[in-house]
PDB file of C-alpha atoms in Angstrom:
ATOM      1  CA  MET A   1      16.027 -18.073 -20.824  1.00 95.00           C
ATOM      2  CA  ARG A   2      13.421 -19.946 -18.758  1.00 98.00           C
ATOM      3  CA  ILE A   3      10.774 -18.020 -16.837  1.00 98.00           C
ATOM      4  CA  LEU A   4       8.503 -19.642 -14.287  1.00 98.00           C
ATOM      5  CA  PHE A   5       5.209 -17.836 -13.564  1.00 98.00           C
ATOM      6  CA  TYR A   6       2.648 -18.172 -10.799  1.00 96.00           C
ATOM      7  CA  THR A   7      -0.298 -16.195  -9.438  1.00 93.00           C
ATOM      8  CA  PRO A   8      -3.357 -17.528  -7.619  1.00 88.00           C
ATOM      9  CA  PRO A   9      -6.044 -18.400 -10.182  1.00 77.00           C
ATOM     10  CA  SER A  10      -7.126 -15.210 -11.937  1.00 76.00           C
ATOM     11  CA  ASP A  11      -6.056 -13.837 -15.308  1.00 86.00           C
ATOM     12  CA  THR A  12      -3.013 -16.105 -15.634  1.00 94.00           C
ATOM     13  CA  GLU A  13      -3.332 -16.558 -19.388  1.00 95.00           C
ATOM     14  CA  ALA A  14      -3.261 -12.813 -20.000  1.00 95.00           C
ATOM     15  CA  TRP A  15      -0.080 -12.464 -17.900  1.00 96.00           C
ATOM     16  CA  LEU A  16       1.568 -15.356 -19.760  1.00 97.00           C
ATOM     17  CA  ALA A  17       0.637 -13.894 -23.139  1.00 97.00           C
ATOM     18  CA  ASP A  18       2.023 -10.471 -22.224  1.00 97.00           C
ATOM     19  CA  LEU A  19       5.264 -11.941 -20.866  1.00 98.00           C
ATOM     20  CA  ARG A  20       5.754 -13.968 -24.054  1.00 98.00           C
ATOM     21  CA  ARG A  21       5.210 -10.883 -26.194  1.00 97.00           C
ATOM     22  CA  ALA A  22       7.631  -8.830 -24.105  1.00 98.00           C
ATOM     23  CA  LEU A  23      10.281 -11.587 -24.070  1.00 98.00           C
ATOM     24  CA  PRO A  24       9.775 -13.551 -27.301  1.00 97.00           C
ATOM     25  CA  GLU A  25      13.099 -15.367 -26.930  1.00 97.00           C
ATOM     26  CA  ALA A  26      12.139 -16.723 -23.501  1.00 97.00           C
ATOM     27  CA  ASP A  27      10.494 -19.994 -22.529  1.00 98.00           C
ATOM     28  CA  VAL A  28       7.656 -18.797 -20.286  1.00 98.00           C
ATOM     29  CA  ARG A  29       5.635 -21.417 -18.430  1.00 98.00           C
ATOM     30  CA  GLU A  30       3.083 -21.484 -15.664  1.00 97.00           C
ATOM     31  CA  TRP A  31       4.178 -23.380 -12.579  1.00 97.00           C
ATOM     32  CA  LYS A  32       1.978 -26.293 -11.612  1.00 95.00           C
ATOM     33  CA  PRO A  33       2.391 -28.776  -8.743  1.00 95.00           C
ATOM     34  CA  GLY A  34       5.134 -31.268  -9.522  1.00 95.00           C
ATOM     35  CA  ASP A  35       7.069 -28.909 -11.822  1.00 96.00           C
ATOM     36  CA  THR A  36      10.709 -29.144 -10.723  1.00 93.00           C
ATOM     37  CA  ALA A  37      12.283 -28.344 -14.102  1.00 95.00           C
ATOM     38  CA  PRO A  38      15.009 -25.679 -14.060  1.00 96.00           C
ATOM     39  CA  ALA A  39      14.179 -21.994 -14.425  1.00 98.00           C
ATOM     40  CA  ASP A  40      16.258 -18.826 -14.613  1.00 98.00           C
ATOM     41  CA  PHE A  41      13.682 -16.353 -13.301  1.00 98.00           C
ATOM     42  CA  ALA A  42      10.443 -16.626 -11.327  1.00 98.00           C
ATOM     43  CA  VAL A  43       7.610 -14.096 -11.614  1.00 98.00           C
ATOM     44  CA  VAL A  44       5.154 -14.627  -8.779  1.00 97.00           C
ATOM     45  CA  TRP A  45       2.399 -13.418  -6.504  1.00 93.00           C
ATOM     46  CA  ARG A  46       1.789 -15.371  -3.283  1.00 92.00           C
ATOM     47  CA  PRO A  47       3.624 -18.488  -4.508  1.00 94.00           C
ATOM     48  CA  PRO A  48       3.314 -21.803  -2.672  1.00 94.00           C
ATOM     49  CA  HIS A  49       6.374 -22.999  -0.757  1.00 94.00           C
ATOM     50  CA  GLU A  50       6.997 -25.926  -3.103  1.00 95.00           C
ATOM     51  CA  MET A  51       7.259 -23.677  -6.153  1.00 96.00           C
ATOM     52  CA  LEU A  52      10.414 -21.860  -5.036  1.00 96.00           C
ATOM     53  CA  ALA A  53      11.973 -23.976  -2.289  1.00 93.00           C
ATOM     54  CA  GLY A  54      15.336 -25.357  -3.330  1.00 90.00           C
ATOM     55  CA  ARG A  55      15.510 -23.546  -6.667  1.00 92.00           C
ATOM     56  CA  SER A  56      19.078 -22.328  -6.183  1.00 85.00           C
ATOM     57  CA  GLY A  57      19.525 -21.941  -9.947  1.00 93.00           C
ATOM     58  CA  LEU A  58      17.226 -18.919 -10.092  1.00 97.00           C
ATOM     59  CA  ARG A  59      18.826 -15.580 -10.892  1.00 97.00           C
ATOM     60  CA  ALA A  60      15.966 -13.546  -9.384  1.00 98.00           C
ATOM     61  CA  VAL A  61      12.429 -13.801  -8.034  1.00 98.00           C
ATOM     62  CA  PHE A  62      10.120 -10.994  -9.197  1.00 98.00           C
ATOM     63  CA  ASN A  63       7.196 -10.182  -6.898  1.00 96.00           C
ATOM     64  CA  LEU A  64       4.130  -8.833  -8.709  1.00 93.00           C
ATOM     65  CA  GLY A  65       3.492  -6.033  -6.254  1.00 86.00           C
ATOM     66  CA  ALA A  66       5.186  -3.088  -4.605  1.00 81.00           C
ATOM     67  CA  GLY A  67       4.611  -4.634  -1.165  1.00 87.00           C
ATOM     68  CA  VAL A  68       6.494  -7.837  -0.436  1.00 92.00           C
ATOM     69  CA  ASP A  69       4.950  -8.572   2.978  1.00 91.00           C
ATOM     70  CA  ALA A  70       2.866 -11.452   1.585  1.00 89.00           C
ATOM     71  CA  ILE A  71       5.842 -13.379   0.210  1.00 94.00           C
ATOM     72  CA  LEU A  72       7.938 -12.601   3.293  1.00 94.00           C
ATOM     73  CA  ALA A  73       5.110 -13.936   5.468  1.00 91.00           C
ATOM     74  CA  ILE A  74       5.251 -17.195   3.511  1.00 93.00           C
ATOM     75  CA  GLU A  75       9.004 -17.284   4.110  1.00 94.00           C
ATOM     76  CA  ARG A  76       8.528 -16.763   7.865  1.00 92.00           C
ATOM     77  CA  GLU A  77       5.898 -19.500   8.041  1.00 94.00           C
ATOM     78  CA  GLN A  78       7.870 -21.897   5.837  1.00 94.00           C
ATOM     79  CA  PRO A  79      11.573 -21.003   5.943  1.00 94.00           C
ATOM     80  CA  GLY A  80      13.433 -21.809   2.761  1.00 92.00           C
ATOM     81  CA  THR A  81      10.610 -20.743   0.453  1.00 94.00           C
ATOM     82  CA  LEU A  82      12.900 -18.040  -0.908  1.00 95.00           C
ATOM     83  CA  PRO A  83      16.069 -19.699  -2.244  1.00 93.00           C
ATOM     84  CA  ALA A  84      19.172 -18.531  -0.360  1.00 92.00           C
ATOM     85  CA  GLY A  85      21.170 -15.874  -2.164  1.00 92.00           C
ATOM     86  CA  VAL A  86      18.544 -15.278  -4.855  1.00 96.00           C
ATOM     87  CA  PRO A  87      17.451 -11.628  -4.990  1.00 96.00           C
ATOM     88  CA  LEU A  88      13.791 -10.769  -4.458  1.00 97.00           C
ATOM     89  CA  VAL A  89      12.714  -7.886  -6.698  1.00 97.00           C
ATOM     90  CA  ARG A  90       9.593  -5.815  -6.067  1.00 94.00           C
ATOM     91  CA  LEU A  91       7.606  -3.787  -8.553  1.00 94.00           C
ATOM     92  CA  GLU A  92       8.456  -0.117  -8.529  1.00 91.00           C
ATOM     93  CA  ASP A  93       5.945   2.471  -9.694  1.00 84.00           C
ATOM     94  CA  THR A  94       4.053   0.775 -12.535  1.00 85.00           C
ATOM     95  CA  GLY A  95       1.234   3.266 -12.842  1.00 89.00           C
ATOM     96  CA  MET A  96       0.337   2.958  -9.145  1.00 93.00           C
ATOM     97  CA  ALA A  97       1.584   6.403  -8.066  1.00 94.00           C
ATOM     98  CA  PRO A  98      -0.986   8.463 -10.046  1.00 96.00           C
ATOM     99  CA  GLN A  99      -3.796   6.174  -8.869  1.00 96.00           C
ATOM    100  CA  MET A 100      -2.684   6.444  -5.250  1.00 97.00           C
ATOM    101  CA  ALA A 101      -2.363  10.226  -5.492  1.00 98.00           C
ATOM    102  CA  GLU A 102      -5.875  10.509  -6.942  1.00 98.00           C
ATOM    103  CA  TYR A 103      -7.307   8.376  -4.149  1.00 98.00           C
ATOM    104  CA  VAL A 104      -5.566  10.205  -1.306  1.00 98.00           C
ATOM    105  CA  VAL A 105      -6.124  13.705  -2.708  1.00 98.00           C
ATOM    106  CA  HIS A 106      -9.817  12.933  -3.131  1.00 98.00           C
ATOM    107  CA  ALA A 107     -10.079  11.747   0.480  1.00 98.00           C
ATOM    108  CA  VAL A 108      -8.114  14.726   1.852  1.00 98.00           C
ATOM    109  CA  LEU A 109     -10.194  17.290  -0.055  1.00 98.00           C
ATOM    110  CA  ARG A 110     -13.400  15.517   0.931  1.00 98.00           C
ATOM    111  CA  TYR A 111     -12.497  16.036   4.572  1.00 98.00           C
ATOM    112  CA  LEU A 112     -11.129  19.557   4.048  1.00 98.00           C
ATOM    113  CA  ARG A 113     -14.385  20.721   2.440  1.00 97.00           C
ATOM    114  CA  ARG A 114     -16.470  18.520   4.791  1.00 98.00           C
ATOM    115  CA  PHE A 115     -18.216  16.674   1.981  1.00 97.00           C
ATOM    116  CA  ASP A 116     -18.513  13.626   4.232  1.00 97.00           C
ATOM    117  CA  GLU A 117     -20.599  15.697   6.634  1.00 97.00           C
ATOM    118  CA  TYR A 118     -22.669  17.145   3.798  1.00 98.00           C
ATOM    119  CA  ALA A 119     -23.502  13.605   2.703  1.00 96.00           C
ATOM    120  CA  GLN A 120     -24.896  12.937   6.172  1.00 96.00           C
ATOM    121  CA  LEU A 121     -26.862  16.197   6.126  1.00 97.00           C
ATOM    122  CA  GLN A 122     -28.336  15.202   2.764  1.00 98.00           C
ATOM    123  CA  ALA A 123     -29.405  11.851   4.186  1.00 96.00           C
ATOM    124  CA  GLU A 124     -31.180  13.773   6.956  1.00 97.00           C
ATOM    125  CA  HIS A 125     -32.763  16.253   4.470  1.00 98.00           C
ATOM    126  CA  ARG A 126     -31.016  19.123   6.251  1.00 98.00           C
ATOM    127  CA  TRP A 127     -29.897  22.352   4.502  1.00 98.00           C
ATOM    128  CA  HIS A 128     -26.978  23.689   6.521  1.00 98.00           C
ATOM    129  CA  VAL A 129     -23.760  25.427   5.444  1.00 98.00           C
ATOM    130  CA  LEU A 130     -20.615  24.160   7.191  1.00 97.00           C
ATOM    131  CA  GLU A 131     -17.526  26.302   7.552  1.00 93.00           C
ATOM    132  CA  PRO A 132     -14.530  24.695   5.775  1.00 89.00           C
ATOM    133  CA  HIS A 133     -11.516  23.724   7.832  1.00 96.00           C
ATOM    134  CA  ALA A 134      -8.758  26.321   8.024  1.00 95.00           C
ATOM    135  CA  ARG A 135      -6.201  25.363   5.388  1.00 96.00           C
ATOM    136  CA  GLU A 136      -3.187  26.625   7.340  1.00 96.00           C
ATOM    137  CA  SER A 137      -3.842  24.167  10.185  1.00 96.00           C
ATOM    138  CA  PHE A 138      -5.087  21.289   8.050  1.00 98.00           C
ATOM    139  CA  THR A 139      -1.711  19.545   8.182  1.00 98.00           C
ATOM    140  CA  VAL A 140      -1.432  16.312   6.222  1.00 98.00           C
ATOM    141  CA  GLY A 141       1.128  13.792   7.471  1.00 98.00           C
ATOM    142  CA  VAL A 142       2.281  11.039   5.115  1.00 98.00           C
ATOM    143  CA  LEU A 143       3.706   7.948   6.788  1.00 98.00           C
ATOM    144  CA  GLY A 144       6.179   6.393   4.349  1.00 97.00           C
ATOM    145  CA  LEU A 145       8.118   8.325   1.723  1.00 97.00           C
ATOM    146  CA  GLY A 146       8.929   5.677  -0.830  1.00 93.00           C
ATOM    147  CA  VAL A 147       8.000   6.133  -4.495  1.00 91.00           C
ATOM    148  CA  LEU A 148       4.270   6.133  -3.744  1.00 95.00           C
ATOM    149  CA  GLY A 149       4.468   8.150  -0.533  1.00 97.00           C
ATOM    150  CA  ALA A 150       6.646  10.870  -2.033  1.00 97.00           C
ATOM    151  CA  HIS A 151       4.318  11.184  -5.028  1.00 97.00           C
ATOM    152  CA  VAL A 152       1.264  11.401  -2.772  1.00 98.00           C
ATOM    153  CA  ALA A 153       2.887  14.014  -0.506  1.00 98.00           C
ATOM    154  CA  GLN A 154       3.738  16.247  -3.456  1.00 98.00           C
ATOM    155  CA  ALA A 155       0.265  15.834  -4.977  1.00 98.00           C
ATOM    156  CA  VAL A 156      -1.398  16.923  -1.727  1.00 98.00           C
ATOM    157  CA  ALA A 157       1.040  19.823  -1.305  1.00 98.00           C
ATOM    158  CA  SER A 158       0.107  21.114  -4.765  1.00 98.00           C
ATOM    159  CA  PHE A 159      -3.236  22.197  -3.251  1.00 97.00           C
ATOM    160  CA  GLY A 160      -1.457  24.544  -0.881  1.00 97.00           C
ATOM    161  CA  LEU A 161      -1.939  22.426   2.227  1.00 98.00           C
ATOM    162  CA  PRO A 162       0.871  21.999   4.784  1.00 98.00           C
ATOM    163  CA  VAL A 163       2.356  18.530   4.265  1.00 98.00           C
ATOM    164  CA  ARG A 164       4.925  16.626   6.279  1.00 98.00           C
ATOM    165  CA  GLY A 165       6.364  13.179   5.713  1.00 98.00           C
ATOM    166  CA  TYR A 166       7.931  10.452   7.824  1.00 98.00           C
ATOM    167  CA  SER A 167      10.366   7.737   6.765  1.00 97.00           C
ATOM    168  CA  ARG A 168      12.767   5.372   8.458  1.00 94.00           C
ATOM    169  CA  SER A 169      15.804   7.103   6.952  1.00 93.00           C
ATOM    170  CA  ALA A 170      16.232  10.778   6.066  1.00 95.00           C
ATOM    171  CA  ARG A 171      14.653  12.000   2.839  1.00 94.00           C
ATOM    172  CA  HIS A 172      14.539  15.409   1.147  1.00 95.00           C
ATOM    173  CA  ILE A 173      11.465  16.288  -0.905  1.00 96.00           C
ATOM    174  CA  ASP A 174      10.908  19.834  -2.146  1.00 95.00           C
ATOM    175  CA  GLY A 175       8.036  21.502  -0.353  1.00 94.00           C
ATOM    176  CA  ILE A 176       7.624  18.722   2.221  1.00 97.00           C
ATOM    177  CA  GLU A 177       8.720  18.944   5.857  1.00 97.00           C
ATOM    178  CA  THR A 178      10.385  15.593   6.510  1.00 98.00           C
ATOM    179  CA  TYR A 179      11.035  13.578   9.667  1.00 98.00           C
ATOM    180  CA  ALA A 180      13.093  10.402   9.983  1.00 98.00           C
ATOM    181  CA  GLY A 181      13.537   7.590  12.461  1.00 96.00           C
ATOM    182  CA  PRO A 182      11.789   6.636  15.714  1.00 96.00           C
ATOM    183  CA  ALA A 183      13.246   9.628  17.572  1.00 97.00           C
ATOM    184  CA  GLN A 184      11.271  12.010  15.334  1.00 98.00           C
ATOM    185  CA  PHE A 185       8.046   9.999  15.118  1.00 98.00           C
ATOM    186  CA  ASP A 186       6.183  11.888  17.851  1.00 98.00           C
ATOM    187  CA  ALA A 187       7.261  15.258  16.434  1.00 98.00           C
ATOM    188  CA  PHE A 188       5.963  14.168  13.031  1.00 98.00           C
ATOM    189  CA  LEU A 189       2.564  13.233  14.490  1.00 98.00           C
ATOM    190  CA  ASP A 190       2.145  16.389  16.571  1.00 98.00           C
ATOM    191  CA  SER A 191      -0.961  18.322  15.437  1.00 96.00           C
ATOM    192  CA  VAL A 192      -1.351  16.364  12.187  1.00 98.00           C
ATOM    193  CA  LYS A 193      -4.958  16.717  11.021  1.00 98.00           C
ATOM    194  CA  VAL A 194      -4.942  14.011   8.321  1.00 98.00           C
ATOM    195  CA  LEU A 195      -2.714  10.969   8.757  1.00 99.00           C
ATOM    196  CA  VAL A 196      -2.060   9.051   5.524  1.00 99.00           C
ATOM    197  CA  ASN A 197      -0.439   5.635   5.901  1.00 98.00           C
ATOM    198  CA  LEU A 198       1.786   4.383   3.076  1.00 98.00           C
ATOM    199  CA  LEU A 199       4.339   2.463   5.130  1.00 97.00           C
ATOM    200  CA  PRO A 200       5.597  -0.963   4.083  1.00 94.00           C
ATOM    201  CA  HIS A 201       4.324  -3.692   6.365  1.00 93.00           C
ATOM    202  CA  THR A 202       7.188  -5.074   8.446  1.00 91.00           C
ATOM    203  CA  PRO A 203       7.454  -6.364  12.034  1.00 91.00           C
ATOM    204  CA  ASP A 204       8.479  -2.817  13.033  1.00 93.00           C
ATOM    205  CA  THR A 205       5.380  -1.198  11.505  1.00 96.00           C
ATOM    206  CA  HIS A 206       2.819  -3.831  12.549  1.00 96.00           C
ATOM    207  CA  ASP A 207      -0.011  -2.176  14.555  1.00 98.00           C
ATOM    208  CA  VAL A 208       1.556   1.290  14.107  1.00 98.00           C
ATOM    209  CA  LEU A 209      -1.890   2.877  13.759  1.00 98.00           C
ATOM    210  CA  ASN A 210      -2.896   2.488  17.388  1.00 98.00           C
ATOM    211  CA  ALA A 211      -4.289   4.461  20.317  1.00 98.00           C
ATOM    212  CA  ASN A 212      -0.900   5.951  21.193  1.00 98.00           C
ATOM    213  CA  THR A 213      -0.438   7.192  17.638  1.00 98.00           C
ATOM    214  CA  PHE A 214      -3.956   8.648  17.485  1.00 98.00           C
ATOM    215  CA  ALA A 215      -3.454  10.458  20.807  1.00 98.00           C
ATOM    216  CA  LYS A 216      -0.617  12.537  19.311  1.00 98.00           C
ATOM    217  CA  LEU A 217      -2.655  13.824  16.357  1.00 98.00           C
ATOM    218  CA  ALA A 218      -4.782  16.953  16.322  1.00 98.00           C
ATOM    219  CA  GLU A 219      -8.137  16.536  18.060  1.00 97.00           C
ATOM    220  CA  GLY A 220     -10.722  15.321  15.549  1.00 98.00           C
ATOM    221  CA  ALA A 221      -8.094  14.119  13.077  1.00 98.00           C
ATOM    222  CA  TYR A 222      -8.730  11.993  10.006  1.00 98.00           C
ATOM    223  CA  LEU A 223      -7.111   8.680   9.030  1.00 99.00           C
ATOM    224  CA  ILE A 224      -6.461   7.383   5.513  1.00 99.00           C
ATOM    225  CA  ASN A 225      -4.975   3.880   5.324  1.00 98.00           C
ATOM    226  CA  VAL A 226      -3.902   2.690   1.876  1.00 98.00           C
ATOM    227  CA  ALA A 227      -0.977   0.470   2.929  1.00 97.00           C
ATOM    228  CA  ARG A 228      -1.876  -2.738   4.792  1.00 97.00           C
ATOM    229  CA  GLY A 229      -4.667  -3.737   7.137  1.00 97.00           C
ATOM    230  CA  ALA A 230      -2.167  -5.137   9.638  1.00 97.00           C
ATOM    231  CA  HIS A 231      -0.940  -1.596  10.322  1.00 98.00           C
ATOM    232  CA  LEU A 232      -4.226  -0.734  12.032  1.00 98.00           C
ATOM    233  CA  VAL A 233      -5.414  -1.803  15.467  1.00 98.00           C
ATOM    234  CA  GLU A 234      -9.105  -1.929  14.569  1.00 98.00           C
ATOM    235  CA  ARG A 235     -10.477  -1.706  18.113  1.00 98.00           C
ATOM    236  CA  ASP A 236      -8.347   1.382  18.752  1.00 98.00           C
ATOM    237  CA  LEU A 237      -9.830   3.119  15.712  1.00 98.00           C
ATOM    238  CA  LEU A 238     -13.388   2.357  16.804  1.00 98.00           C
ATOM    239  CA  ASP A 239     -12.617   3.682  20.279  1.00 98.00           C
ATOM    240  CA  ALA A 240     -10.997   6.824  18.829  1.00 98.00           C
ATOM    241  CA  LEU A 241     -14.068   7.460  16.665  1.00 98.00           C
ATOM    242  CA  LYS A 242     -16.321   7.055  19.678  1.00 98.00           C
ATOM    243  CA  SER A 243     -14.278   9.536  21.751  1.00 98.00           C
ATOM    244  CA  GLY A 244     -13.932  12.064  18.923  1.00 98.00           C
ATOM    245  CA  ARG A 245     -10.133  11.771  18.819  1.00 98.00           C
ATOM    246  CA  ILE A 246     -10.596  10.581  15.213  1.00 98.00           C
ATOM    247  CA  ALA A 247     -13.369  12.307  13.280  1.00 98.00           C
ATOM    248  CA  ALA A 248     -13.513   9.914  10.334  1.00 98.00           C
ATOM    249  CA  ALA A 249     -11.439   7.375   8.413  1.00 98.00           C
ATOM    250  CA  THR A 250     -11.024   6.211   4.837  1.00 98.00           C
ATOM    251  CA  LEU A 251      -9.810   2.625   4.684  1.00 98.00           C
ATOM    252  CA  ASP A 252      -8.790   0.678   1.601  1.00 98.00           C
ATOM    253  CA  VAL A 253      -7.039  -2.239   3.338  1.00 98.00           C
ATOM    254  CA  PHE A 254      -8.091  -4.602   6.100  1.00 98.00           C
ATOM    255  CA  ARG A 255      -6.734  -7.400   8.266  1.00 97.00           C
ATOM    256  CA  GLU A 256      -9.084  -9.855   6.604  1.00 97.00           C
ATOM    257  CA  GLU A 257      -9.915  -9.399   2.932  1.00 95.00           C
ATOM    258  CA  PRO A 258     -12.636  -9.587   1.780  1.00 96.00           C
ATOM    259  CA  MET A 259     -13.892  -8.002   4.985  1.00 97.00           C
ATOM    260  CA  PRO A 260     -16.519 -10.193   6.701  1.00 97.00           C
ATOM    261  CA  ALA A 261     -20.120  -9.047   6.389  1.00 97.00           C
ATOM    262  CA  ASP A 262     -20.468  -8.821  10.170  1.00 98.00           C
ATOM    263  CA  HIS A 263     -17.391  -6.631  10.684  1.00 98.00           C
ATOM    264  CA  PRO A 264     -18.185  -3.532  12.804  1.00 98.00           C
ATOM    265  CA  PHE A 265     -16.565  -1.218  10.249  1.00 98.00           C
ATOM    266  CA  TRP A 266     -19.546  -1.765   7.941  1.00 98.00           C
ATOM    267  CA  ARG A 267     -21.850  -0.301  10.583  1.00 97.00           C
ATOM    268  CA  GLU A 268     -19.728   2.772  11.365  1.00 98.00           C
ATOM    269  CA  PRO A 269     -20.920   5.688   9.157  1.00 96.00           C
ATOM    270  CA  ARG A 270     -17.722   7.658   9.755  1.00 97.00           C
ATOM    271  CA  ILE A 271     -15.619   4.969   8.072  1.00 98.00           C
ATOM    272  CA  THR A 272     -15.425   5.017   4.284  1.00 98.00           C
ATOM    273  CA  ILE A 273     -14.585   1.598   2.856  1.00 98.00           C
ATOM    274  CA  THR A 274     -13.092   0.654  -0.516  1.00 98.00           C
ATOM    275  CA  PRO A 275     -12.065  -2.923  -1.480  1.00 98.00           C
ATOM    276  CA  HIS A 276      -8.239  -2.646  -1.713  1.00 96.00           C
ATOM    277  CA  SER A 277      -8.583  -0.666  -4.919  1.00 96.00           C
ATOM    278  CA  SER A 278      -6.641   2.550  -4.249  1.00 97.00           C
ATOM    279  CA  ALA A 279      -3.856   1.552  -6.679  1.00 94.00           C
ATOM    280  CA  LEU A 280      -4.322  -1.523  -8.816  1.00 91.00           C
ATOM    281  CA  THR A 281      -1.443  -3.479 -10.341  1.00 87.00           C
ATOM    282  CA  LEU A 282      -1.503  -2.642 -14.053  1.00 92.00           C
ATOM    283  CA  ARG A 283      -0.514  -5.714 -16.049  1.00 94.00           C
ATOM    284  CA  THR A 284       0.946  -3.999 -19.125  1.00 94.00           C
ATOM    285  CA  GLU A 285       3.175  -1.650 -17.123  1.00 95.00           C
ATOM    286  CA  SER A 286       4.203  -4.413 -14.715  1.00 96.00           C
ATOM    287  CA  VAL A 287       5.186  -6.829 -17.481  1.00 97.00           C
ATOM    288  CA  ALA A 288       7.212  -4.118 -19.217  1.00 97.00           C
ATOM    289  CA  GLN A 289       9.147  -3.392 -16.017  1.00 97.00           C
ATOM    290  CA  VAL A 290       9.800  -7.050 -15.225  1.00 97.00           C
ATOM    291  CA  ALA A 291      10.912  -7.729 -18.804  1.00 98.00           C
ATOM    292  CA  GLN A 292      13.280  -4.750 -18.794  1.00 98.00           C
ATOM    293  CA  LYS A 293      14.883  -5.916 -15.561  1.00 98.00           C
ATOM    294  CA  ILE A 294      15.228  -9.500 -16.758  1.00 98.00           C
ATOM    295  CA  VAL A 295      17.005  -8.286 -19.889  1.00 98.00           C
ATOM    296  CA  ALA A 296      19.265  -6.067 -17.769  1.00 98.00           C
ATOM    297  CA  LEU A 297      20.202  -8.983 -15.505  1.00 97.00           C
ATOM    298  CA  THR A 298      21.017 -11.224 -18.469  1.00 96.00           C
ATOM    299  CA  ARG A 299      23.405  -8.505 -19.659  1.00 96.00           C
ATOM    300  CA  GLY A 300      25.079  -8.382 -16.282  1.00 96.00           C
ATOM    301  CA  GLU A 301      23.667  -4.952 -15.438  1.00 97.00           C
ATOM    302  CA  THR A 302      22.446  -3.833 -12.027  1.00 96.00           C
ATOM    303  CA  ILE A 303      18.762  -3.212 -11.385  1.00 97.00           C
ATOM    304  CA  SER A 304      16.729  -1.323  -8.799  1.00 95.00           C
ATOM    305  CA  GLY A 305      13.921  -2.675  -6.640  1.00 95.00           C
ATOM    306  CA  ILE A 306      15.924  -5.443  -4.930  1.00 97.00           C
ATOM    307  CA  VAL A 307      14.400  -6.064  -1.498  1.00 96.00           C
ATOM    308  CA  ASP A 308      16.444  -5.863   1.671  1.00 94.00           C
ATOM    309  CA  LEU A 309      15.053  -8.969   3.358  1.00 92.00           C
ATOM    310  CA  ALA A 310      16.138  -7.784   6.803  1.00 88.00           C
ATOM    311  CA  ARG A 311      14.211  -4.516   6.461  1.00 88.00           C
ATOM    312  CA  GLY A 312      11.274  -6.026   4.598  1.00 88.00           C
ATOM    313  CA  TYR A 313      11.258  -3.632   1.628  1.00 89.00           C
TER     314      TYR A 313
END
């Protein structure tokens, strides 16, 4: 079994060591320019075109992330990067769901109890008690009900807040009011007080967080974006903050990362910024999942997490 590995320069040696421990019978090698030797599986993050193009002998390409928009963008820019007929497999929950739930719950409760406003009062040396938001109308809407979105929705609901979720196809989640498909999108948004974005990034969801979307939320709503920066029309958010349509936003992802030092978001006190850290890829858990799926494929078994390239997830 031959496994080809690539990530942009980072902790490559640690990944290689963990893969070799998990699959001791395998020949695991790092891809370097000029390497055209055969391989059975590729484990990658943002691979260059020349690494994968033409490798029809691969049995699967494993993407080291739950989102596959980066590798699909490479395919759109350089068609043929993904070998025809070779399945692309994404990471499923590898310790990301608890991290994401912690992040979102913290942000939701911060807004519910108005801790963001208390921080501003502290900066102004002002002692003033603010009335908490009414829980019964503090509706949290979760865009995207995949593994992460469903986990986040249930975590928020455990605090007794009304939670609704939206997905492309119908889903049933205990305790969550669910909406599906474009025909129900506006009904999902209606009167939502906190909009949490966990959608996959596809051509259909590009720029989904825009002025039209914000206009359908409750007045003075809050935005939490932990999916992709390309979901958000940045100018529309700044305008919505200025008008009061959006009261505040917590953003973990941005169109350009790292975000430039002169970006207007840095100067907007109602935007909370974190550096794409809401749910980090955990190497040990990720390697274990990839190894288990590689073993399953070599036995002729089916696996989950295969990406529908037409849908983008």
